Coordinates of C-alpha atoms in Angstrom, one line a residue:
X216 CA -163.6 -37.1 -72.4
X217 CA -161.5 -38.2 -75.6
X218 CA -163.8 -35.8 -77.0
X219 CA -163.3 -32.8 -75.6
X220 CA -159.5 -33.1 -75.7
X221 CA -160.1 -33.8 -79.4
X222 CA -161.9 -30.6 -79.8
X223 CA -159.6 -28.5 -77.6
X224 CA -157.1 -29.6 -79.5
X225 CA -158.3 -28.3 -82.8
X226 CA -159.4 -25.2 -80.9
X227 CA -155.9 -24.6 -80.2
X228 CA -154.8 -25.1 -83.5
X229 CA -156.9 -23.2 -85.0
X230 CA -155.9 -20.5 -82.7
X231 CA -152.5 -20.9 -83.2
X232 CA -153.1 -20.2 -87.2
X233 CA -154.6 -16.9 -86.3
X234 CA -152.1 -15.9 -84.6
X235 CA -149.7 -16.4 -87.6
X236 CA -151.9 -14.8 -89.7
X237 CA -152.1 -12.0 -87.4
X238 CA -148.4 -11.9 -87.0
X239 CA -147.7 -11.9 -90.9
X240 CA -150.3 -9.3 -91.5
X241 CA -148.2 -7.0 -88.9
X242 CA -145.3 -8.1 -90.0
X243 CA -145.2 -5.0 -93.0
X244 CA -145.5 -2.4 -89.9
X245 CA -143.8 -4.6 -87.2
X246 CA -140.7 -2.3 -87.8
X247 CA -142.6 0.6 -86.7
X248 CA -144.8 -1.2 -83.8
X249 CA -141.5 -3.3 -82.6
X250 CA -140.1 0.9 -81.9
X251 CA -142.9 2.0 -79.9
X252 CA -142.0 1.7 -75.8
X253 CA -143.8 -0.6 -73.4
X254 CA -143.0 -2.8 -70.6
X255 CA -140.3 -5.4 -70.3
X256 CA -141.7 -9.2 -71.1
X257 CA -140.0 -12.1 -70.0
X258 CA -141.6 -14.9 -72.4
X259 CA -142.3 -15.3 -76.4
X260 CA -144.5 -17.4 -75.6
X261 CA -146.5 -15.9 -72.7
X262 CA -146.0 -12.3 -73.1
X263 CA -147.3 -9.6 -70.7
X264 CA -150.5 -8.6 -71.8
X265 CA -152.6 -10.6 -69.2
X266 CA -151.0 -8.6 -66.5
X267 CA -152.8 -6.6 -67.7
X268 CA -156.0 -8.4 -66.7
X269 CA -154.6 -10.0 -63.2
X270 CA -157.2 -8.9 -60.8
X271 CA -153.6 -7.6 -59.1
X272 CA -152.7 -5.5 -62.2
X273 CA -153.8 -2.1 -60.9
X274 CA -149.9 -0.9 -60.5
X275 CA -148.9 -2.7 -63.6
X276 CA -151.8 -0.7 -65.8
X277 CA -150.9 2.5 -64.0
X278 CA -147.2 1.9 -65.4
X279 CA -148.7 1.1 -68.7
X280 CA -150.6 4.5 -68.6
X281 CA -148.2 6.8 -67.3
X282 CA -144.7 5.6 -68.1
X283 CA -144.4 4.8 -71.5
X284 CA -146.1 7.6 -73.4
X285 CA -149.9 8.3 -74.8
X286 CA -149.2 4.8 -77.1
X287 CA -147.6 1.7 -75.4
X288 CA -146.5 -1.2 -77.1
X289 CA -147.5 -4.4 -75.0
X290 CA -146.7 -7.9 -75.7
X291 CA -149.1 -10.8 -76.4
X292 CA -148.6 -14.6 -77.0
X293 CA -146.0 -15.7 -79.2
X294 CA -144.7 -12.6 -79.8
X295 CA -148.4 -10.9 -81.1
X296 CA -148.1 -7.6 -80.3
X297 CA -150.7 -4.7 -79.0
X298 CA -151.1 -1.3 -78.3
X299 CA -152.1 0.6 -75.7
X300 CA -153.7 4.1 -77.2
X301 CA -154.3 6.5 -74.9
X302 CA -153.4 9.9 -77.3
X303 CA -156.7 12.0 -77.7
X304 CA -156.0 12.3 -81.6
X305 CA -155.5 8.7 -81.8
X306 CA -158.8 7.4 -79.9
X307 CA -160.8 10.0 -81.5
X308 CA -159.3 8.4 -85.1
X309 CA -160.6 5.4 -83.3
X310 CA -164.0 6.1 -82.1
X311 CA -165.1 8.9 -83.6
X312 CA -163.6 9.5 -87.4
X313 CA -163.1 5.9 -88.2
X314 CA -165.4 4.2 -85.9
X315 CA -166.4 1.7 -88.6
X316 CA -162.5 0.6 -88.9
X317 CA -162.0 0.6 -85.9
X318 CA -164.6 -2.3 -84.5
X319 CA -164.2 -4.6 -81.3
X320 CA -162.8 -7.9 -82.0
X321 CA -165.0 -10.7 -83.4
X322 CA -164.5 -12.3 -80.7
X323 CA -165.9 -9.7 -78.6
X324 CA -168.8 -9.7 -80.8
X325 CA -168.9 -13.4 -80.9
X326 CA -169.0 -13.4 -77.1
X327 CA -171.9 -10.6 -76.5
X328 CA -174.1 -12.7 -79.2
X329 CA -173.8 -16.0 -76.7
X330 CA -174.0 -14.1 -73.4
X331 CA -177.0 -12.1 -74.3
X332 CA -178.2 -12.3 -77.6
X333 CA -178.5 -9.5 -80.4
X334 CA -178.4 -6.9 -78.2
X335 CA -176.4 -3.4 -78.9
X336 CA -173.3 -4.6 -78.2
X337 CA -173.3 -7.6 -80.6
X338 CA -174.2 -5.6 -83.4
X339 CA -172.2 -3.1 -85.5
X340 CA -173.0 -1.1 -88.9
X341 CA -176.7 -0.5 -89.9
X342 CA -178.0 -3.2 -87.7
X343 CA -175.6 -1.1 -84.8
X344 CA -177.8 2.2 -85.8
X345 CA -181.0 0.7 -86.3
X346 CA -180.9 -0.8 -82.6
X347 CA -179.4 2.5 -80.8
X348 CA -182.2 4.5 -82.9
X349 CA -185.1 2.7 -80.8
X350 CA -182.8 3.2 -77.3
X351 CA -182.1 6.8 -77.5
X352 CA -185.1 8.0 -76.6
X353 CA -185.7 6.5 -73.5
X354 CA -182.5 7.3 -72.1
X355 CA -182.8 11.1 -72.6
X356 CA -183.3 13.8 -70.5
X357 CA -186.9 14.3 -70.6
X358 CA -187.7 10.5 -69.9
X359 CA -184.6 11.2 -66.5
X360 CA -187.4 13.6 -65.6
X361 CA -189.9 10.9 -65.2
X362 CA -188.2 8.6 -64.1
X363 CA -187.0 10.5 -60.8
X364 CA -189.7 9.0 -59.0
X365 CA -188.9 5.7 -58.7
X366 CA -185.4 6.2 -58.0
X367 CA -186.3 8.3 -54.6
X368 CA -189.0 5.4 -53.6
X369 CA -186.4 3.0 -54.4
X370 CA -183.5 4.7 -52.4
X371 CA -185.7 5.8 -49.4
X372 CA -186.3 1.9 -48.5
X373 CA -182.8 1.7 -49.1
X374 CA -182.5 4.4 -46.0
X375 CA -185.2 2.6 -44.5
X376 CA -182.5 -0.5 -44.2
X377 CA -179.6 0.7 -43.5
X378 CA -181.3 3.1 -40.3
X379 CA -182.7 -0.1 -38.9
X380 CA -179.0 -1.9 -39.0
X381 CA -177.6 1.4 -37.7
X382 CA -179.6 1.6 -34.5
X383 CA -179.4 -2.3 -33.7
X384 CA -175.9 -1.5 -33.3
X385 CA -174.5 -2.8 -36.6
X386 CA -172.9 0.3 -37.4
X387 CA -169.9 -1.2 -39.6
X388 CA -172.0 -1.8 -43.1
X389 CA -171.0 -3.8 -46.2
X390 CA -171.8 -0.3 -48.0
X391 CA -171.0 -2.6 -51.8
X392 CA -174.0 -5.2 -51.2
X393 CA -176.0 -2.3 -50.7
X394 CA -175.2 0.0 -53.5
X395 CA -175.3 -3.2 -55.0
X396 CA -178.9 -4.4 -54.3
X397 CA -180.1 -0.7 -54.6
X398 CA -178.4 -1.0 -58.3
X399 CA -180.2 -3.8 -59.3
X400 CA -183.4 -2.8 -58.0
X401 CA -183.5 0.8 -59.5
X402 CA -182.4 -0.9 -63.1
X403 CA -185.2 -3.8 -62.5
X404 CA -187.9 -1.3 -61.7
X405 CA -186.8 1.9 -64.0
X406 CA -185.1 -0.3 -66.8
X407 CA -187.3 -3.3 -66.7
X408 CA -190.5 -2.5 -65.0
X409 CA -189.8 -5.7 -62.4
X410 CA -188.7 -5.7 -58.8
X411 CA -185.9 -7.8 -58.1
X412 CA -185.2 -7.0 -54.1
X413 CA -188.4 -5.2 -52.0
X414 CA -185.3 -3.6 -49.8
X415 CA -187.4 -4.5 -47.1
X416 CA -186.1 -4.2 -42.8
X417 CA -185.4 -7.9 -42.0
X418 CA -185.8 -9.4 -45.1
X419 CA -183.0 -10.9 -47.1
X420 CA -184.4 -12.0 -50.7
X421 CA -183.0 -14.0 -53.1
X422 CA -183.8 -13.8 -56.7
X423 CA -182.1 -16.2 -59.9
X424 CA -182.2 -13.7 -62.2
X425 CA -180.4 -11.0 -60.2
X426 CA -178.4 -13.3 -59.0
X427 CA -177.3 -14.5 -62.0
X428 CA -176.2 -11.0 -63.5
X429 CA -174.2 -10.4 -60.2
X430 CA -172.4 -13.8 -60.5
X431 CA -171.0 -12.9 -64.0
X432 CA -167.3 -12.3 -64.4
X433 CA -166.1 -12.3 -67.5
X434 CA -162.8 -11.7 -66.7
X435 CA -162.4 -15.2 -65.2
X436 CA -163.1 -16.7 -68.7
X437 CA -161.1 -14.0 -70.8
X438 CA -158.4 -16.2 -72.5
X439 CA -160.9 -18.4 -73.7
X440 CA -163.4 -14.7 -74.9
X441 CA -160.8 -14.3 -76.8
X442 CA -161.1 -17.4 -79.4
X443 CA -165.3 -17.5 -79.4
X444 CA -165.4 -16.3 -82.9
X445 CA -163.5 -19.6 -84.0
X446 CA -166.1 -21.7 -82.0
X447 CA -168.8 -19.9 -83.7
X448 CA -167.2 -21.2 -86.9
X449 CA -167.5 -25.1 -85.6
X450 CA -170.7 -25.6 -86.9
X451 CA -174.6 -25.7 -86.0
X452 CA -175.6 -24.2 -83.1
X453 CA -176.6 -27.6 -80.8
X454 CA -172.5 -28.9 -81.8
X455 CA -171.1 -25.5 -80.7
X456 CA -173.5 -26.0 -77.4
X457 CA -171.8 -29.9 -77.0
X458 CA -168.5 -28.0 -77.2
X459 CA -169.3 -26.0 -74.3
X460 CA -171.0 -28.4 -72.2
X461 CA -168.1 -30.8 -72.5
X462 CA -165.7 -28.0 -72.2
X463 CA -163.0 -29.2 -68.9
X464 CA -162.9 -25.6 -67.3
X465 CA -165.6 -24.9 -64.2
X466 CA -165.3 -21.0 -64.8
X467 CA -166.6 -21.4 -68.5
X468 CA -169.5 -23.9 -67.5
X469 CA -170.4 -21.1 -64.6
X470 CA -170.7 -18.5 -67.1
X471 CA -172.6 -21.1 -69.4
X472 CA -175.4 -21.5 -66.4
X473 CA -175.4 -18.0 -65.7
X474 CA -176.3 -17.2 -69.0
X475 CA -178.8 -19.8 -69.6
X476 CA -180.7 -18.1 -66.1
X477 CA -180.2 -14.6 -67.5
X478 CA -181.9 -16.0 -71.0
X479 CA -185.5 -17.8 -69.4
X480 CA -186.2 -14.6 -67.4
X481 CA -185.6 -12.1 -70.0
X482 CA -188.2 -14.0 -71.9
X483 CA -190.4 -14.4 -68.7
X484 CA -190.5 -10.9 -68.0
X485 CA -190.7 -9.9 -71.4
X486 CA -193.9 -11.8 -71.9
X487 CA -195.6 -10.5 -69.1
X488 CA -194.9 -7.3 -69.8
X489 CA -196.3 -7.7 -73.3
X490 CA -199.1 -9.8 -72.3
X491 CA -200.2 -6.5 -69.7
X492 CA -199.6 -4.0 -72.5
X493 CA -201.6 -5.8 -74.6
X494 CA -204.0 -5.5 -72.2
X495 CA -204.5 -2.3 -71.7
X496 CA -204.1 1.0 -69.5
X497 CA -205.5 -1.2 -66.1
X498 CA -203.2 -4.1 -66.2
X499 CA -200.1 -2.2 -67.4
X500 CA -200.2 0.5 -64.0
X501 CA -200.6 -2.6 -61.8
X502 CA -197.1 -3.4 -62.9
X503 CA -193.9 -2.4 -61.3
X504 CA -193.0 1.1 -63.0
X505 CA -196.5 1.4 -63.5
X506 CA -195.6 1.1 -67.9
X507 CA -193.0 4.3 -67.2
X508 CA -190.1 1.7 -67.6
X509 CA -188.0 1.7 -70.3
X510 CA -188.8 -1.7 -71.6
X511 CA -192.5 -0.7 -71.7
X512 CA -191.9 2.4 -73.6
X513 CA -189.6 0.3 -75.9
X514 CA -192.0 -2.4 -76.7
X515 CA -194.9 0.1 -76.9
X516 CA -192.2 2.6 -79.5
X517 CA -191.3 -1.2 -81.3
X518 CA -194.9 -1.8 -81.8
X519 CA -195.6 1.8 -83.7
X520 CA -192.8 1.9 -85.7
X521 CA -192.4 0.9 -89.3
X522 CA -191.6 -2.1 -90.6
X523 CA -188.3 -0.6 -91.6
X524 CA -187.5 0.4 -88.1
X525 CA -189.2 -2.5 -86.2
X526 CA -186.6 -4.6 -84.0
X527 CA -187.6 -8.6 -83.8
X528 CA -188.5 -9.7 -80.4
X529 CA -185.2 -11.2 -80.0
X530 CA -183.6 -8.3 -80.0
X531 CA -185.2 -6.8 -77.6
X532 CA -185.5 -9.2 -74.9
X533 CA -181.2 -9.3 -75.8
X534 CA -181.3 -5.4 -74.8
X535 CA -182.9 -6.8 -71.2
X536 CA -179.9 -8.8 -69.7
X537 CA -177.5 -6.3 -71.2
X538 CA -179.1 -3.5 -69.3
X539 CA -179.3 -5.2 -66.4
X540 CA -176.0 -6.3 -66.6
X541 CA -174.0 -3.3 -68.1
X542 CA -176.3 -1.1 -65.2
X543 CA -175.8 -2.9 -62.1
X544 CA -172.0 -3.2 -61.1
X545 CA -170.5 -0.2 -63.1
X546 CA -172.8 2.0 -61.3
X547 CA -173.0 0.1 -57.5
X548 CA -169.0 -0.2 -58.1
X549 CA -168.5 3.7 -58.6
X550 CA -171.2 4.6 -55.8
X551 CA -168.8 2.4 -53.7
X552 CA -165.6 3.9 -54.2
X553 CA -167.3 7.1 -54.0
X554 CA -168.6 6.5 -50.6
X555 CA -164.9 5.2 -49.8
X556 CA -163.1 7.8 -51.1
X557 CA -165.9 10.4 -48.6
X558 CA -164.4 8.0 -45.7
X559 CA -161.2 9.0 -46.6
X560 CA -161.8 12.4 -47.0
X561 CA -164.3 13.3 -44.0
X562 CA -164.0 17.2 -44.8
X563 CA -165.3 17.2 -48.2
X564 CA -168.0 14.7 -47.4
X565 CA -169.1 17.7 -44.6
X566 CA -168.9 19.8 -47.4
X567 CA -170.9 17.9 -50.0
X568 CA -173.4 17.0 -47.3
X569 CA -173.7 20.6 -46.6
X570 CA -174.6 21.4 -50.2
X571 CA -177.2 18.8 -50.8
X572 CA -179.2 19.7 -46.9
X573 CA -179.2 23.5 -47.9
X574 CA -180.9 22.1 -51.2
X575 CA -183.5 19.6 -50.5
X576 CA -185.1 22.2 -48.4
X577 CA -185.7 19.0 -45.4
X578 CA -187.9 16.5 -47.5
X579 CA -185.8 14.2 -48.8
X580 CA -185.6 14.6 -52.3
X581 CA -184.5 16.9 -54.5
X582 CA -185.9 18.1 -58.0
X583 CA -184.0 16.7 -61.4
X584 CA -183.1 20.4 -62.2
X585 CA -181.5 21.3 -59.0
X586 CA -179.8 17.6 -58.4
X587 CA -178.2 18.2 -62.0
X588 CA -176.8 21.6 -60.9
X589 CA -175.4 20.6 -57.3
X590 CA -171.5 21.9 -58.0
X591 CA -169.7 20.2 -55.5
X592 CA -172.1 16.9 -56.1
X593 CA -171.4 16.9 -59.6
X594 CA -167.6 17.8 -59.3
X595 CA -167.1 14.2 -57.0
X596 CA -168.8 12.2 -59.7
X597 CA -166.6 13.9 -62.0
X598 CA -163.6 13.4 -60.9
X599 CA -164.6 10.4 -59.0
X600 CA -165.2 8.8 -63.0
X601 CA -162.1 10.8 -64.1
X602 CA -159.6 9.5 -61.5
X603 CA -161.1 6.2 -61.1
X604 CA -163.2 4.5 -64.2
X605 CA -164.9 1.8 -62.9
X606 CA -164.0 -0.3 -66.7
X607 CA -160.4 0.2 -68.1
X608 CA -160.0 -3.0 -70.3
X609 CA -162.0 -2.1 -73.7
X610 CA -160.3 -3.3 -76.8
X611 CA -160.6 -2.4 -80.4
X612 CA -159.5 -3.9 -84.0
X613 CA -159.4 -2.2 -87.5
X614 CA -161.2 -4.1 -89.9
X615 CA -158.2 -3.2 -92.3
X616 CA -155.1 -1.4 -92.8
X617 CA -155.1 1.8 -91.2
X618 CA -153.2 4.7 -90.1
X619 CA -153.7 6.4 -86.3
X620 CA -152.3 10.0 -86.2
X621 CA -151.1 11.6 -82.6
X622 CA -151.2 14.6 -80.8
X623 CA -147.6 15.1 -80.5
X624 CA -145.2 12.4 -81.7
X625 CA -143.5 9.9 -79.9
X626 CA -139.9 8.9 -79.3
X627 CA -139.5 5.3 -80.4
X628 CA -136.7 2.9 -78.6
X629 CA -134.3 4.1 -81.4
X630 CA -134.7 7.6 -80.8
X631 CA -136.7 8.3 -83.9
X632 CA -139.6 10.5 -83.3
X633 CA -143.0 8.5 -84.7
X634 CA -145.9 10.7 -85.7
X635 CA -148.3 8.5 -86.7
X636 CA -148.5 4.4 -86.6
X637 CA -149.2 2.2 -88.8
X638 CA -152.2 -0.4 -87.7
X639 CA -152.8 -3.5 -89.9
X640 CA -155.7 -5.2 -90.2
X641 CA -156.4 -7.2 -86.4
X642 CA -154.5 -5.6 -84.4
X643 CA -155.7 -5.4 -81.4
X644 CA -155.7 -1.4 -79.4
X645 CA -156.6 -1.0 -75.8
X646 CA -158.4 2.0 -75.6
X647 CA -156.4 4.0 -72.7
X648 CA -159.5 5.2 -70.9
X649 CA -157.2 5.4 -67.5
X650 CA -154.6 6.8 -69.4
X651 CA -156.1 9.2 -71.2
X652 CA -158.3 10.5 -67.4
X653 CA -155.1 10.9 -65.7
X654 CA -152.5 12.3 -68.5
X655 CA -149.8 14.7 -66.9
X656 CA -149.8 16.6 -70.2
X657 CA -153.8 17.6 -70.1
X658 CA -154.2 17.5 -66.2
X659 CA -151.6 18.6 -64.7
X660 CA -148.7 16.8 -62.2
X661 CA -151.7 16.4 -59.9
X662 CA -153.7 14.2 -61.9
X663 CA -152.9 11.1 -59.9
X664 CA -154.7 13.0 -57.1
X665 CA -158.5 12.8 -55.9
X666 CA -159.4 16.5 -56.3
X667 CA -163.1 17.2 -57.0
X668 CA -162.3 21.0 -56.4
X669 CA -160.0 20.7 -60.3
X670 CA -164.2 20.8 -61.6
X671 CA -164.8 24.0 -59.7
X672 CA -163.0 26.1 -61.7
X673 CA -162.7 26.0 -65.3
X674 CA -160.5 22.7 -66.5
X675 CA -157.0 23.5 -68.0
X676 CA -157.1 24.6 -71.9
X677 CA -155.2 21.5 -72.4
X678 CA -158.1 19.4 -71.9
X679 CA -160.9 21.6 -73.4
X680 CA -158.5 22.0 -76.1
X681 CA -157.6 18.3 -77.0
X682 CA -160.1 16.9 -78.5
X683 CA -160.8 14.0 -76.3
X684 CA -163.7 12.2 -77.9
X685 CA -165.2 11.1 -74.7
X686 CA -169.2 11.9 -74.1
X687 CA -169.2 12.4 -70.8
X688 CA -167.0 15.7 -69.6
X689 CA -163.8 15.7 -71.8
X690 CA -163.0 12.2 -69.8
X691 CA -163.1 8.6 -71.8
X692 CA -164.8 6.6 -68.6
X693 CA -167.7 6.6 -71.0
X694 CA -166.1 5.6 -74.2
X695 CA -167.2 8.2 -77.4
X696 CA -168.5 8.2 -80.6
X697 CA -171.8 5.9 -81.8
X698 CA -170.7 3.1 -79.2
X699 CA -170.2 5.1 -76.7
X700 CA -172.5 4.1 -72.8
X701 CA -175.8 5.0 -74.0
X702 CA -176.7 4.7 -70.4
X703 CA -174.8 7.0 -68.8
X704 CA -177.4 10.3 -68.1
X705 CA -179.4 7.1 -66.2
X706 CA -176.1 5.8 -64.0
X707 CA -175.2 9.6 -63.6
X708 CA -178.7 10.3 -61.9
X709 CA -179.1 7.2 -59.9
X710 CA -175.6 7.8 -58.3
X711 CA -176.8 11.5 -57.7
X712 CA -179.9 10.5 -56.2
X713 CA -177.9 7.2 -54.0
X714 CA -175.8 10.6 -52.7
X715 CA -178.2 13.2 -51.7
X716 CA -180.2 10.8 -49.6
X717 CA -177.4 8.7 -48.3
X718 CA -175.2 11.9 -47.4
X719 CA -178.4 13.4 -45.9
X720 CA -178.8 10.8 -43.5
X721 CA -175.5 9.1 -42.5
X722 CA -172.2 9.6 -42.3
X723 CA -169.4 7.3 -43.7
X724 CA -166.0 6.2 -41.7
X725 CA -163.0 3.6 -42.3
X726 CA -162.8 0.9 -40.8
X727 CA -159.3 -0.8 -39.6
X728 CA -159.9 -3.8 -42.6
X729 CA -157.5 -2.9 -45.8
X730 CA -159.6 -2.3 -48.8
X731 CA -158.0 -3.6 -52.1
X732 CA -159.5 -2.7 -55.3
X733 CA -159.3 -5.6 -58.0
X734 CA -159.1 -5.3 -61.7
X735 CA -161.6 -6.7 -63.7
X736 CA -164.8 -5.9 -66.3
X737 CA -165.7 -3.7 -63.5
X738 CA -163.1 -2.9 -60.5
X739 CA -164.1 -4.2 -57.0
X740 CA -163.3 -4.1 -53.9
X741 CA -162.2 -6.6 -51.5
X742 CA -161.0 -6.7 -47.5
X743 CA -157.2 -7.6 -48.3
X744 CA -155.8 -8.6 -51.3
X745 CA -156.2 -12.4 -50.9
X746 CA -160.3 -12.4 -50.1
X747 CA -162.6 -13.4 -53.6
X748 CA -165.3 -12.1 -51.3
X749 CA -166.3 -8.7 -53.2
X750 CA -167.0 -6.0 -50.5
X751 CA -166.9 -2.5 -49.0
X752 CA -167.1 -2.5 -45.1
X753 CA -167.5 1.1 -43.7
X754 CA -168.6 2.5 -40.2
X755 CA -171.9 4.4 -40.7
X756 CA -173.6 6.5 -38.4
X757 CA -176.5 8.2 -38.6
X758 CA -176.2 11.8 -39.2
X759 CA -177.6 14.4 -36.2
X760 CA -178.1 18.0 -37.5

């Protein structure tokens, strides 16, 4: 135990120098950033940025994003300061123009590395490209197309279930373990050519490796995300695992065994899948996703490249547990609230249910051309992602001095109007992806509102008109630029295809339990605001023509 102490110790010293650095290195602008409005803090030493982090801080980031202009100035420990940038011209400075300044931290990179190994979001610069150059193609359009297959057989067992609780008499359904299971499943089977959960009637499954990615929460462990690159520096890699293993916190050594599952059945399922490829047509259609998976198609694409282009085994079991993980809860979270928000608005889930029976013609499914086209479908996912982004904490640092213009300046505290900020080197910049979604200036006085009808019609000039660097639908819920969600065209379809057969057979009510939705990597929802139980209870019936 004398150990560990000694080690935290130095940990926090060495922290502590880096945030002197940090500070001395802003000190040349700190004139400029110490001008820029943000929220009252009550301690040097504490700060306020980790409200920003509280699982309670959704009415402290909606004050962050609305109150203090596009760019807010929050404080961090001992008097470190950050930004929050939510100014179109600024993030597209950011992501798109100066995407290679502007880099997550290295302890974000640090942190990806030893949750998941090389995978996309551990790597930046040529190694960044080379990686996101083998993805690509399986996560385009054409490959959606094939895929549509196993996302209806997945979903109709999902029906399957969630009839047979309906007509025992459960009709008050925990509608988040289900999106949840269906997640995991359609990711396991389309992403990874395994089945996690059979989503059978009366069968309740258990499985390490999916419950493993469900059990992460990074945000329980962020303080100590935010020093990793300093541990990296400690030494070999069996010290830096003593360090963790004798580490006195229970939520770090949680994450620790959580990764180490996620890790052995990567490589499990990687090496089957190999071992049937190898093999030949036979064995590889006797496997889940019958070789149609992305994995398959990525080893198979690995295997014919050139030597140039070639990705080390490694790196591609990494890209496993990241899909899995970045696939699951982002999308199962925003099917959720979508579903919750259709309790709370019963007319337009009659109207949206409307659309998608007139369209599927009786048989269930629908094709990928006319699911894509569905107006009113695609205007709730819209504005669903726009009003609600399931991740709002994403932070960014230059890799040197820099300079972030704006829009339209700002007033600072002194009344001097700022029209472009200087960033030194490490500063850290939440991008303002909430901020940016629901800006007065671009939206309108509405924009707090749920209105899929605002996608109807053509969006204000404002928003067409500002640049916003987002790749998804002038919004930033999927980031922009060369790191933006490479995944989103497969989340997009699978909450499509969740809706149209969902809607088609149930309907979706409150329930008299509060629902609270929690801050965190991904937002979830929980009865009150007190439960750590994540879940959506909602009355379901089943729908009669």
């Amino acid at each position: 135990m004398a150990d560990s102490t000694l080690l935290l110790c130095c940990a926090l010293f060495v922290s502590a120098a880096w945030l002197l650095r940090t500070q001395f290195r802003q000190r040349s602008s700190y004139h400029v950033i110490r001008n820029i409005p943000g929220p009252p803090s009550n301690s040097w030493l504490k700060g306020n940025f980790m409200k920003f982090f509280d699982r309670h801080g959704q009415l402290f980031q909606q004050d962050v994003a609305l109150n203090y202009g596009p760019v807010v100035r929050l404080e961090a420990v001992c008097g470190h300061k950050m930004l929050y940038i939510s100014d179109p011209k600024a993030l597209h400075t950011m992501l798109i123009k100066e995407e290679t300044v502007y880099e997550e931290t290295d302890a974000f990179f640090a942190s990806m590395k030893l949750l998941f190994g090389d995978c996309l979001l551990a790597t930046a610069g040529e190694h960044h490209r080379k990686q996101r150059k083998m993805l690509n193609p399986v996560f385009s359009v054409s490959h959606m197309r094939h895929m549509l297959p196993i996302f209806y057989s997945t979903i109709f067992k999902l029906r399957e279930v969630v009839r047979a609780k309906v007509q025992s008499g459960k009709n008050e359904v925990d509608v988040l373990e289900w999106t949840g299971r269906a997640a995991l499943e359609l990711i396991g089977q389309g992403g990874l050519g395994y089945s996690f959960d059979p989503l059978a009637v009366n069968t309740e499954t258990r499985n390490t490796y999916g419950d493993a990615i469900k059990a992460m929460n990074l945000i329980e462990v962020e303080f100590f995300r935010r020093y990793l690159d300093i541990l990296m520096e400690l030494g070999p890699r069996r010290f830096r695992r003593f360090v963790v293993d004798m580490f006195p916190n229970t939520h770090v050594q949680h994450v620790k065994d959580v990764v180490d599952t996620m890790d052995e059945k990567s490589r499990e399922i990687f090496r089957k899948k190999k071992t049937a490829l190898a093999k030949g047509d036979e064995a590889t259609l006797r496997q889940v996703g019958e070789g149609k998976d992305i994995m398959s198609i990525l080893i198979k694409a690995n295997s014919a490249a050139s030597e140039q282009d070639r990705l080390p085994e490694d790196e591609l079991i990494a890209q496993m547990s990241l899909l899995v993980s970045a696939a699951t809860d982002t999308t199962s979270n925003t099917l959720s609230r979508i579903l919750h928000l259709l309790a709370e608005h019963r007319e337009m889930q009659e109207r949206l249910r409307e659309e998608i029976l007139k369209s599927s013609a009786g048989n269930g499914d629908i094709s990928y051309d006319v699911l894509n086209k569905l107006p009113l479908l695609d205007a709730v996912c819209r504005e669903t992602l726009r009003r609600y982004p399931p991740v709002t904490i994403l932070i960014r640092a230059p890799r040197k001095d820099s300079v972030l213009p704006l829009s339209e300046p700002i007033c600072g505290i002194d009344g001097t109007m700022i029209k472009e900020i200087p960033i030194p080197k490490g500063t850290e910049l939440i991008i303002g992806t909430f901020g940016c979604n629901v800006n007065k200036s671009l939206w309108g006085e509405d924009s707090l509102e749920w209105k899929p009808e605002r996608w109807l019609s053509p969006l204000p000039r404002a928003v067409t008109e500002a640049s916003i660097p987002g790749v998804y639908s002038n919004l930033m819920s999927f980031i922009g630029g060369k790191r933006a969600c490479i995944g989103f065209k497969f989340s997009e379809m699978e909450m499509k295809v969740v809706l149209s057969v969902m809607l088609s057979n149930f309907t979706f009510e409150l329930t008299d339990k509060p629902i609270e939705w929690n801050v965190s990597g991904v937002w979830y929802p929980t009865v009150g605001r007190d439960s750590d139980l994540a879940q959506l209870p909602l009355k379901v019936g089943l729908y009669k023509a």
